[in-house]
Coordinates of N, CA and C in Angstrom, one line a residue:
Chain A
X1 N 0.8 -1.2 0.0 CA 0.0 0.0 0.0 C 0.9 1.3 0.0
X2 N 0.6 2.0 -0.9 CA 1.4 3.5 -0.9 C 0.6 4.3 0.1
X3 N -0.6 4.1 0.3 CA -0.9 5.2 1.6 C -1.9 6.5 0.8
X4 N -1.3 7.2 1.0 CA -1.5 8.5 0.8 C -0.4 9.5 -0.1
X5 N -0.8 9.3 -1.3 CA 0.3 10.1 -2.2 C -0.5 11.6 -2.8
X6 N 0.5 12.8 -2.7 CA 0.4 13.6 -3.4 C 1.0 13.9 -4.5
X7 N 0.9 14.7 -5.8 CA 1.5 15.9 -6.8 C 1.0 16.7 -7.1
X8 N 1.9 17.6 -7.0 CA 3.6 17.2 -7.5 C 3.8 17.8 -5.7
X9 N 5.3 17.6 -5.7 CA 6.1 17.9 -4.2 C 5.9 19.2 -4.3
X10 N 6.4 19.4 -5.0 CA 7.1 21.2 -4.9 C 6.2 21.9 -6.1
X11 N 5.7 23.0 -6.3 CA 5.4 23.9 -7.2 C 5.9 25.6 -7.1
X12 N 6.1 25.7 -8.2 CA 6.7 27.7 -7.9 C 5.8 28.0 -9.0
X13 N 4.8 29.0 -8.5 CA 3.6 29.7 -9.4 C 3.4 31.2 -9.5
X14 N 3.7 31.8 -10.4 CA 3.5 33.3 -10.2 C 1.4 33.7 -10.3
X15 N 1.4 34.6 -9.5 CA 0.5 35.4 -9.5 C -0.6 35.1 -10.6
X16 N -1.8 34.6 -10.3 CA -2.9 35.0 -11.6 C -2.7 33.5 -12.0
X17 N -1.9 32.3 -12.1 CA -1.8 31.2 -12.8 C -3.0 30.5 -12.2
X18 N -2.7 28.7 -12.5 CA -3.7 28.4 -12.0 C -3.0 26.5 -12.2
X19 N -3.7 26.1 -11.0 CA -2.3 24.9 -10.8 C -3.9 23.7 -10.2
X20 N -3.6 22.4 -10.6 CA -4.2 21.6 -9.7 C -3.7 20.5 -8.8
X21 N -3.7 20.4 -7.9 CA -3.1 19.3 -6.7 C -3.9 18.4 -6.7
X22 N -3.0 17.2 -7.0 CA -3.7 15.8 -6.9 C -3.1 15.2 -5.7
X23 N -4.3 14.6 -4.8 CA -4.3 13.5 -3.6 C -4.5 12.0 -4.5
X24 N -4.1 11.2 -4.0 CA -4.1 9.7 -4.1 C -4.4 8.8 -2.8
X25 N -5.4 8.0 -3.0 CA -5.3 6.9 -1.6 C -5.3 5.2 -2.5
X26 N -5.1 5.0 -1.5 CA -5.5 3.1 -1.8 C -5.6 2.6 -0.9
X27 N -6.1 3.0 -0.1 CA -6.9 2.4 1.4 C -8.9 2.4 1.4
X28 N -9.2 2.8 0.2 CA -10.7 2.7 -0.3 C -11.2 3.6 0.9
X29 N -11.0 4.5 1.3 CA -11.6 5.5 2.4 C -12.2 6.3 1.4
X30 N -13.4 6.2 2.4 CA -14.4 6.9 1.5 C -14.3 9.0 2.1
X31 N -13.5 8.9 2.8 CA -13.7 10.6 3.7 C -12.3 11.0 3.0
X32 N -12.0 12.3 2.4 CA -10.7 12.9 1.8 C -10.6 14.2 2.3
X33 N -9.6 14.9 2.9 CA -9.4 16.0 3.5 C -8.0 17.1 2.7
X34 N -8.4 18.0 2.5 CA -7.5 19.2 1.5 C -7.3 20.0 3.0
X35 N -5.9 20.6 3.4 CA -5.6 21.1 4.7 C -4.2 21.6 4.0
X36 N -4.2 23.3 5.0 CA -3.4 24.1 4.3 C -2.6 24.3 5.5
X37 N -0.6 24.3 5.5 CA -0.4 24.4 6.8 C 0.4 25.7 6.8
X38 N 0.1 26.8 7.5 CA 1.2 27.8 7.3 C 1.8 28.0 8.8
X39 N 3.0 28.8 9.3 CA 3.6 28.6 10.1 C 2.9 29.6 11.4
X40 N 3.3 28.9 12.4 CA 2.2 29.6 13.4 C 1.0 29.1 13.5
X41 N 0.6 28.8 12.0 CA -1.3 28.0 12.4 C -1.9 27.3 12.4
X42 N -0.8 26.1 12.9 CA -1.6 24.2 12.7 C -2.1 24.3 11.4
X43 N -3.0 23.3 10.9 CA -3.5 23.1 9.9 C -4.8 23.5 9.7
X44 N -5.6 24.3 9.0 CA -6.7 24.3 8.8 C -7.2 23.5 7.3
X45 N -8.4 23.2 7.9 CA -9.3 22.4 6.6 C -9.6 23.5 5.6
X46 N -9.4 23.3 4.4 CA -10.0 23.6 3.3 C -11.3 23.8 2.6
X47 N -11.4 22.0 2.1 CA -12.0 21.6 2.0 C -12.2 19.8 1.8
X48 N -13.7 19.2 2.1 CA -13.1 17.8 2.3 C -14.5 17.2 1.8
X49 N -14.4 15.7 1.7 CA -15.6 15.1 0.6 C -15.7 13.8 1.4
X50 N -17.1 13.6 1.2 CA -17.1 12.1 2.2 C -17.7 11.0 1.6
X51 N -17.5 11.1 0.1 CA -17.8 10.2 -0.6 C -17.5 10.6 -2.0
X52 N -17.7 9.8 -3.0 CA -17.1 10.1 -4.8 C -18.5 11.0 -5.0
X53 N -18.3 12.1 -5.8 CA -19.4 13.2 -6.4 C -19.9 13.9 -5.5
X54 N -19.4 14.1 -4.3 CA -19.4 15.2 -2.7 C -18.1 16.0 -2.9
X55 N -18.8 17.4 -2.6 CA -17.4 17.9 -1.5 C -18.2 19.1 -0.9
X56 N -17.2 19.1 0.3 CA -18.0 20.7 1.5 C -17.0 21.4 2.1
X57 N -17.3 22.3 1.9 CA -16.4 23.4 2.6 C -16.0 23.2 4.0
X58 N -14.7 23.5 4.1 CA -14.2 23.7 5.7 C -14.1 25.0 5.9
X59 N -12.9 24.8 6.4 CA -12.6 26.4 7.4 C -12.5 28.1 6.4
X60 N -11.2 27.1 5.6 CA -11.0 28.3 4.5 C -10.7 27.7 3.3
X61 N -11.7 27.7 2.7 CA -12.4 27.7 1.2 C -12.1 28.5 0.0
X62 N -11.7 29.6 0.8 CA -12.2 30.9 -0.4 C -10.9 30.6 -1.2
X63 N -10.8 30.9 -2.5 CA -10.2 30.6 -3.5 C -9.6 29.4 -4.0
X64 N -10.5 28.5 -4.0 CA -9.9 26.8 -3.9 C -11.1 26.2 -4.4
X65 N -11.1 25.5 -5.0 CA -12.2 24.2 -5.5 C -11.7 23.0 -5.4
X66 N -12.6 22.1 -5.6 CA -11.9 20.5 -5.8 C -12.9 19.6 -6.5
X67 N -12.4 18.3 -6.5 CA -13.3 17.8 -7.2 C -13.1 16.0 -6.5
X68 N -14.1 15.3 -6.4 CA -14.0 14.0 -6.2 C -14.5 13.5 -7.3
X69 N -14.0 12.9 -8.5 CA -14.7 11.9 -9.6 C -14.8 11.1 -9.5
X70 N -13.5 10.3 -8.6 CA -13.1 8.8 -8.4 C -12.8 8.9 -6.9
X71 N -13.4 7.9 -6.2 CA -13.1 8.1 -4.9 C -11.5 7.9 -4.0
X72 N -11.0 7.0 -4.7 CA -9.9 7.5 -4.2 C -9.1 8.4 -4.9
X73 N -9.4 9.6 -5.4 CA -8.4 10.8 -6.1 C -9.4 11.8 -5.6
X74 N -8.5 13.2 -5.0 CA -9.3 14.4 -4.4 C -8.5 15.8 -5.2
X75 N -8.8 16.2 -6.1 CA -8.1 17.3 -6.3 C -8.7 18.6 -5.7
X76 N -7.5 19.2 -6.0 CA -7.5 20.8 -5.4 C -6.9 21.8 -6.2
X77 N -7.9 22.7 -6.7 CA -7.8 23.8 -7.6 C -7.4 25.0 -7.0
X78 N -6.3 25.8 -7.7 CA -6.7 26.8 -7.7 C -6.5 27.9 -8.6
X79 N -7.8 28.3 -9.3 CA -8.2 29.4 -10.5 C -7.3 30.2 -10.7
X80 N -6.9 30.7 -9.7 CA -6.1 32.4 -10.1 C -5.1 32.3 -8.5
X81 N -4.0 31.6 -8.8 CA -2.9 32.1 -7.6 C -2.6 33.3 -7.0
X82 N -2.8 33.2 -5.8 CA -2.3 34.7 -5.2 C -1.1 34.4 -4.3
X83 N -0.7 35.4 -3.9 CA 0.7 34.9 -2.7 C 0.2 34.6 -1.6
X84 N -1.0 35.0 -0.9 CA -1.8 34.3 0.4 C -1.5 32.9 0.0
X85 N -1.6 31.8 -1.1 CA -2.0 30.7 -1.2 C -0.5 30.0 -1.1
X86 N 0.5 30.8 -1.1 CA 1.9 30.1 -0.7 C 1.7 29.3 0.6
X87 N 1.8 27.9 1.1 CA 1.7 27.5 1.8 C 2.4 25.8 1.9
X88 N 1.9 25.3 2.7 CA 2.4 23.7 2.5 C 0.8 23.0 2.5
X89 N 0.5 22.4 1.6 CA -1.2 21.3 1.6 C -1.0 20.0 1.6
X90 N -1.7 20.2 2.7 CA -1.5 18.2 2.8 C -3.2 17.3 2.5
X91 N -3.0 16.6 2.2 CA -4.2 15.6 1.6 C -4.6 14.6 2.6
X92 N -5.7 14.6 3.4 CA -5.6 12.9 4.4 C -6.8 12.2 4.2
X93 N -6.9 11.3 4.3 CA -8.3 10.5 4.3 C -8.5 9.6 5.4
X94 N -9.8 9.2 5.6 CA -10.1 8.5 6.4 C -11.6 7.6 6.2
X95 N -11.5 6.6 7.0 CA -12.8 5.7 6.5 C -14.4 6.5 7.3
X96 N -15.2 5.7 7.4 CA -16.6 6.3 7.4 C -17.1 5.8 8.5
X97 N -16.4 5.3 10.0 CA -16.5 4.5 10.6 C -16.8 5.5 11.9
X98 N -16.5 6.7 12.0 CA -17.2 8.1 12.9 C -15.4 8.6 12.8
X99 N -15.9 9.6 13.6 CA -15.1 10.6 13.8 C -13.5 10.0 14.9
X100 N -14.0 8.7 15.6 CA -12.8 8.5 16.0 C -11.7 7.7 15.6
X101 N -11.9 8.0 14.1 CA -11.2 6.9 12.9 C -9.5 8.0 12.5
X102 N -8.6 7.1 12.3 CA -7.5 8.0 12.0 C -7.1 8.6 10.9
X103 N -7.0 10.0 11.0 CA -6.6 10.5 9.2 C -5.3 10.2 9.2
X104 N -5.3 9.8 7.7 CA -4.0 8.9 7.4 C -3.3 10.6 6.6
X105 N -2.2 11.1 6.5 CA -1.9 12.2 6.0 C -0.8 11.8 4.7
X106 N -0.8 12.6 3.7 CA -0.2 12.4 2.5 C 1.2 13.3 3.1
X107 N 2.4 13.1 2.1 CA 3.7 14.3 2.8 C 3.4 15.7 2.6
X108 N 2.9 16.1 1.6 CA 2.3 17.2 1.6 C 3.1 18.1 0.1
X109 N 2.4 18.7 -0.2 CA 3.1 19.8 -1.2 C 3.6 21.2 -1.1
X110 N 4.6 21.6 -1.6 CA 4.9 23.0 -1.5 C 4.4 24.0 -2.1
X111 N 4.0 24.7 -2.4 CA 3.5 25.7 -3.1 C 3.8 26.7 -2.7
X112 N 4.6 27.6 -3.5 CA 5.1 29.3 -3.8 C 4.3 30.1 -5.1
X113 N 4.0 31.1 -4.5 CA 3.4 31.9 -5.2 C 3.9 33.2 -5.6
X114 N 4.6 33.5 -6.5 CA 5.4 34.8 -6.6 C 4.5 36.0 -7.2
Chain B
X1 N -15.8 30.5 21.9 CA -15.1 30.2 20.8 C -14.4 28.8 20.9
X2 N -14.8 28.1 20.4 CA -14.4 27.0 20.1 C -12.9 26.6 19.6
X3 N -11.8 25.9 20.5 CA -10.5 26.4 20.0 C -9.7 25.2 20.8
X4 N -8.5 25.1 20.4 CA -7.4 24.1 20.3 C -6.2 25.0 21.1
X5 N -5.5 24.7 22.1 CA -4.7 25.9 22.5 C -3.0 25.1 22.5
X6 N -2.3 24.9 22.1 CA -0.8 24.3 22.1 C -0.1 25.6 23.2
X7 N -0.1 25.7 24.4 CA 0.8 27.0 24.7 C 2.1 26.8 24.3
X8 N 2.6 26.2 24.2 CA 4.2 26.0 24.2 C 4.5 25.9 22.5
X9 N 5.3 27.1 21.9 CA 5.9 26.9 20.7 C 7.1 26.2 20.0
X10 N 7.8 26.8 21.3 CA 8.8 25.7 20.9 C 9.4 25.0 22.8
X11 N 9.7 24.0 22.4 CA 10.5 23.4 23.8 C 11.8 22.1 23.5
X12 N 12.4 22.7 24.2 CA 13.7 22.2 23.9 C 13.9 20.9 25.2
X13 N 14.6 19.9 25.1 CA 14.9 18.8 26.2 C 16.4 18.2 25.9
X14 N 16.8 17.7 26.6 CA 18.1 16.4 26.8 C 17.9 15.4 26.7
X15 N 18.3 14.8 25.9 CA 18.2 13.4 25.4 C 18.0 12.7 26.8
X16 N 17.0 11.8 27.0 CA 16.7 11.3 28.4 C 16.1 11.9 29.1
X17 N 16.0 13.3 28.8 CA 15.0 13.6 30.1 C 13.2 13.3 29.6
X18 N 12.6 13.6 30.5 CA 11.1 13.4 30.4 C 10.7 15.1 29.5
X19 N 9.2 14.7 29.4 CA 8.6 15.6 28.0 C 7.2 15.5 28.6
X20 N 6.4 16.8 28.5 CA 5.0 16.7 28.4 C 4.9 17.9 28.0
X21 N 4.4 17.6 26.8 CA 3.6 18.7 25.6 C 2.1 19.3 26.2
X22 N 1.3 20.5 26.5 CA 0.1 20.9 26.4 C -0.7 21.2 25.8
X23 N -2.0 20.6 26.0 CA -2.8 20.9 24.9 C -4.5 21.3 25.8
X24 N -4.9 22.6 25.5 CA -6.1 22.7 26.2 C -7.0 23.0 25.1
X25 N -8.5 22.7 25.5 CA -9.2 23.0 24.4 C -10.5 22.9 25.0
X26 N -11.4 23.9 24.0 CA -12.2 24.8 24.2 C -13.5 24.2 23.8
X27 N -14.2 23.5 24.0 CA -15.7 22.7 23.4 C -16.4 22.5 24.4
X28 N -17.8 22.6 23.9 CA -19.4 22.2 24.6 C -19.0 21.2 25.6
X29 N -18.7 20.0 24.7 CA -18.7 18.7 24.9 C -17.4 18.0 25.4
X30 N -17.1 16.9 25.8 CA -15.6 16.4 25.7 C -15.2 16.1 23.7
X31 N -14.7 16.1 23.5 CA -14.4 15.9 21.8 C -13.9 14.8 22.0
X32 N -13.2 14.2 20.6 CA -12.2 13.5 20.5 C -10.8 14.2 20.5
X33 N -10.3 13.3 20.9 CA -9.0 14.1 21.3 C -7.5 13.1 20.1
X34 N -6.7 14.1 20.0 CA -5.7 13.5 19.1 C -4.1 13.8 19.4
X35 N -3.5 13.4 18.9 CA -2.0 13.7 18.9 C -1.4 13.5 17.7
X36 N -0.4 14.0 16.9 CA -0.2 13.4 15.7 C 1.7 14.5 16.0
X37 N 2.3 13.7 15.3 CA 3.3 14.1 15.4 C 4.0 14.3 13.6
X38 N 4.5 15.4 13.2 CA 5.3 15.9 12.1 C 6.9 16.1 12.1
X39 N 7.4 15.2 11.3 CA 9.4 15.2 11.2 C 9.3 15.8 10.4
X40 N 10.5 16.7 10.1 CA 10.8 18.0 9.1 C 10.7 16.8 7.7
X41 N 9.6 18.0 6.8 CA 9.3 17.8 5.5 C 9.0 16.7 5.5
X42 N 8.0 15.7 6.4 CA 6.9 14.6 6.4 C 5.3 15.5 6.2
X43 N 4.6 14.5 6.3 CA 3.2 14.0 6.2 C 2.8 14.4 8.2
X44 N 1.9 14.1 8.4 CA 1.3 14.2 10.1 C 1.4 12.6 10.1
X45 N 1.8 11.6 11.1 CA 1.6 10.6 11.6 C 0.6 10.5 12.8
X46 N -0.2 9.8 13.2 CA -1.1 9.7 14.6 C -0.3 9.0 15.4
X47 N 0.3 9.8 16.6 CA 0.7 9.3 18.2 C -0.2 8.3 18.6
X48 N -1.5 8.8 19.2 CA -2.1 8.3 20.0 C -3.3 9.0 19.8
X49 N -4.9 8.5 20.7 CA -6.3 9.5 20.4 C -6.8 8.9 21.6
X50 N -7.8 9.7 21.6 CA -8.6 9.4 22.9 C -10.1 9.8 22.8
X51 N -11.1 8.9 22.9 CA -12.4 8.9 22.4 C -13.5 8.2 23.9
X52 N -13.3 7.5 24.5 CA -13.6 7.4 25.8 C -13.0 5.9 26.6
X53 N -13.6 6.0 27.7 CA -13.0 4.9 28.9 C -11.5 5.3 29.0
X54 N -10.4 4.4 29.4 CA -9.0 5.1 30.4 C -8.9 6.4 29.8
X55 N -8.8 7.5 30.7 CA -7.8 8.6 30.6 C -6.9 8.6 30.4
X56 N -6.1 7.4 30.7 CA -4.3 7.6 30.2 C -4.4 6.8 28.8
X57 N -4.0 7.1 27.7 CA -4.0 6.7 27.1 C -2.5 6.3 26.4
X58 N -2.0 5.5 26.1 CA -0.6 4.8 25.3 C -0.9 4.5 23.4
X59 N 0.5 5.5 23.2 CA 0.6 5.3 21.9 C 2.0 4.9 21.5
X60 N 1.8 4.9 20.2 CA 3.4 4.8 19.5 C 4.8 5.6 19.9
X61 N 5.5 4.8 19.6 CA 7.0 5.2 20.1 C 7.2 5.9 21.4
X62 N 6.6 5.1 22.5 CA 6.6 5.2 23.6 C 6.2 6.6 24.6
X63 N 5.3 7.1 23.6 CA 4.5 8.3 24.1 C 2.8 7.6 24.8
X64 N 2.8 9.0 25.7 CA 1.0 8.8 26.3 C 0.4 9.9 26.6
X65 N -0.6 9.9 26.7 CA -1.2 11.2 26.6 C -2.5 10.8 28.4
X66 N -3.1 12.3 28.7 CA -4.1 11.9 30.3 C -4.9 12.9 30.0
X67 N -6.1 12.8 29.6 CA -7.5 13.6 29.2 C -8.0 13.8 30.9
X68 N -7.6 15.1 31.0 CA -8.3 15.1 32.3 C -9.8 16.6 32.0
X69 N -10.2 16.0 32.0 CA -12.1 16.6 31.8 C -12.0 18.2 32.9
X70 N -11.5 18.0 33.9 CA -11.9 19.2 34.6 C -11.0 20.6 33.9
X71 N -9.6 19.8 33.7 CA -8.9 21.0 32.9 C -8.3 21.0 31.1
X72 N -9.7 20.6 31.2 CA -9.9 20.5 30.0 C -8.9 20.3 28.8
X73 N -7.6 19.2 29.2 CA -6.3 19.4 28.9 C -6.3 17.8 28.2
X74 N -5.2 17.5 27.5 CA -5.0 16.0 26.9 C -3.8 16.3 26.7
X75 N -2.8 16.7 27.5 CA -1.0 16.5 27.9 C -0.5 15.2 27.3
X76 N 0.6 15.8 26.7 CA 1.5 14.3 25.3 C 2.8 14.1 26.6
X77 N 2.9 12.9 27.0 CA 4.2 12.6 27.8 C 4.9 11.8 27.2
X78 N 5.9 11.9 27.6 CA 7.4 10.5 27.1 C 8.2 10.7 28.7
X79 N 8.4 9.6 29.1 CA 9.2 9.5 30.4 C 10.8 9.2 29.9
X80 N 11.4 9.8 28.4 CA 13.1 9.3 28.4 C 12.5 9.9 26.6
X81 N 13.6 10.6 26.5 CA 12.9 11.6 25.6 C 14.1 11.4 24.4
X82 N 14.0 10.3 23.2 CA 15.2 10.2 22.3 C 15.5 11.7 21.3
X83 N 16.8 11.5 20.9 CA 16.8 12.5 20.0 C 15.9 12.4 18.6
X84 N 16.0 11.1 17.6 CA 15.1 11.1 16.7 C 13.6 11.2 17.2
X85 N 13.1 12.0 18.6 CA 11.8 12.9 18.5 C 11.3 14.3 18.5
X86 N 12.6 14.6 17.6 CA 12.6 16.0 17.6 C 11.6 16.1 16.2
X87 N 10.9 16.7 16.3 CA 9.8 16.9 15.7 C 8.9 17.7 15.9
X88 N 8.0 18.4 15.4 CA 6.5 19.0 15.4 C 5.2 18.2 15.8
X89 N 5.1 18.9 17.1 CA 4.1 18.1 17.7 C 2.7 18.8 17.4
X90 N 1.4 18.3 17.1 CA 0.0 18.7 17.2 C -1.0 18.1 18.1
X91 N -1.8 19.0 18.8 CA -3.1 18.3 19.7 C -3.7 18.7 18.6
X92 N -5.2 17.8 18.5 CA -5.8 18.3 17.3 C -7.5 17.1 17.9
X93 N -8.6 18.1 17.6 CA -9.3 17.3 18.6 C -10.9 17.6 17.4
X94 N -12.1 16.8 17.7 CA -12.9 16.2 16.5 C -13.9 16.8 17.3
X95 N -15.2 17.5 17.4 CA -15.9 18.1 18.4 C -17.2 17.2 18.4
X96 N -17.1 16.3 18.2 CA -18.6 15.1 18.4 C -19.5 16.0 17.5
X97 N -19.9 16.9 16.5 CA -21.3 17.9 16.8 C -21.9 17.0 16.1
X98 N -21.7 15.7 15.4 CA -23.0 14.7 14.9 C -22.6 14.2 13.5
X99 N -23.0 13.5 13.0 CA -22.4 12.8 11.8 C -21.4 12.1 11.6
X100 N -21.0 11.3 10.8 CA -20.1 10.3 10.8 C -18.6 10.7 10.3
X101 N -18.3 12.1 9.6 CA -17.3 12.3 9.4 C -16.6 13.2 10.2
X102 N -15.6 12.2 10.2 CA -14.2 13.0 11.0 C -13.5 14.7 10.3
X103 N -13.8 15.7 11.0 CA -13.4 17.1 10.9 C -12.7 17.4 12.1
X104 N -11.2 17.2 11.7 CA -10.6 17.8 12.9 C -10.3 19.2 13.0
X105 N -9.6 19.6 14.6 CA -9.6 21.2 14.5 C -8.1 20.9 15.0
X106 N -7.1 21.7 14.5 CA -5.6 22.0 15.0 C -5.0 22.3 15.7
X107 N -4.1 22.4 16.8 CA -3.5 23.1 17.7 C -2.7 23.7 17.0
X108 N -1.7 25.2 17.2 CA -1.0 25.7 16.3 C 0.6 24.6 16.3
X109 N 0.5 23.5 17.4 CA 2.3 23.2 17.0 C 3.2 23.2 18.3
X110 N 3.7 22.2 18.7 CA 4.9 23.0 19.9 C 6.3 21.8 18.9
X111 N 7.0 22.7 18.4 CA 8.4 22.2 18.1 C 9.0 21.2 19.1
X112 N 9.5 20.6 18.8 CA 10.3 20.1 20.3 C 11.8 19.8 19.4
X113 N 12.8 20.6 20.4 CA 14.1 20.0 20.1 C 14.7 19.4 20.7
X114 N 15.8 18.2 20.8 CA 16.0 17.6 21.6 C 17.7 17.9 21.7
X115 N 18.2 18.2 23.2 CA 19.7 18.5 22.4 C 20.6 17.1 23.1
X116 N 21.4 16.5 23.0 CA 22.3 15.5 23.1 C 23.1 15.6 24.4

């Protein structure tokens, strides 16, 4: 089992572009989590889907979409980069079993935004 | 306000000595409680969790954590504290409000260095 994979590792994106992040699982978890980490503020949720053709807003949404087609792949858009969106994103899933189930976390991506 | 509190940013130790990380948090209810630990440029791994029955709870790599309900705290301990656990620690806790999916909420982090 690979777990939890993301791409790409690293990205450098100027201003206005527009980039998508792909999550991977193969643990058949049906729950997928988009979480942005910047320094000083733990991780906040994004956005997260709890099954294939779902997704719902978390904490901070604004300027991000995603998409669930296939249940294990979660992407994460974003339209028009800004430098706020420079961050680290990590991808986690978890099964449907309640809330005291373990999110499994992907290594995460870099993202620079010039 | 509903909230995750890490007071400690960063904390430094001696290989061997003992460790307890804080974590207080701010909910209705008791939540689920978490710990997950981050090594520079990884993924979050899960330490240990706590969802009900024993308070003390034991996790991986010789860490434990003690949910005590009155001070509304879930404290990360190690009694002999290696160097390879220098790492970024997170409390990070699930607030029960209903439904089957797990939404965690973050603590900001306590660094821990360990020096030799």
């Amino acid at each position: 089992n690979a777990g939890v994979t993301q791409t790409p590792k690293f990205r450098v994106l100027k201003t206005g572009q527009s980039m998508t992040l792909l999550c991977a699982q193969d643990m058949n978890h049906e729950y997928m989590y988009w979480y942005r980490q910047d320094p000083g503020m733990g991780l906040r949720l994004i956005h997260y889907s709890v099954g294939e053709g779902t997704t719902a807003k978390g904490e901070v949404p604004d300027g991000y979409n995603v998409s669930r087609l296939k249940k294990q792949n979660f992407l994460l858009g974003l339209e028009s980069a800004a430098p706020s969106q420079t961050s680290v994103y990590f991808c986690a899933s978890t099964t449907d079993r309640g809330p005291q189930e373990t999110q499994y976390f992907g290594p995460g991506t870099r993202l620079l935004v010039l | 306000a509903q909230s995750v509190t890490q007071p400690d940013i960063h904390i430094t130790v001696s290989e061997g000595a003992s460790l307890e990380l804080r974590c207080n948090y701010s909910y209705g209810a008791t939540p689920y409680l978490f710990w997950y630990v981050q090594s520079p440029g990884q993924g979050l791994q899960l330490l240990l969790k706590y969802f009900s029955g024993d308070t003390l709870v034991q996790g991986i790599k010789g860490f434990e954590a003690e949910f005590k309900r009155s001070q509304s705290s879930f404290n990360l301990r190690k009694p002999s504290v290696h160097w390879s656990d220098a790492a970024e620690y997170f409390c990070a806790v699930d607030p029960r409000t209903g439904g089957t999916a797990s939404k965690l909420t973050f603590g900001t982090g306590t660094r821990l260095q360990v020096t030799l």
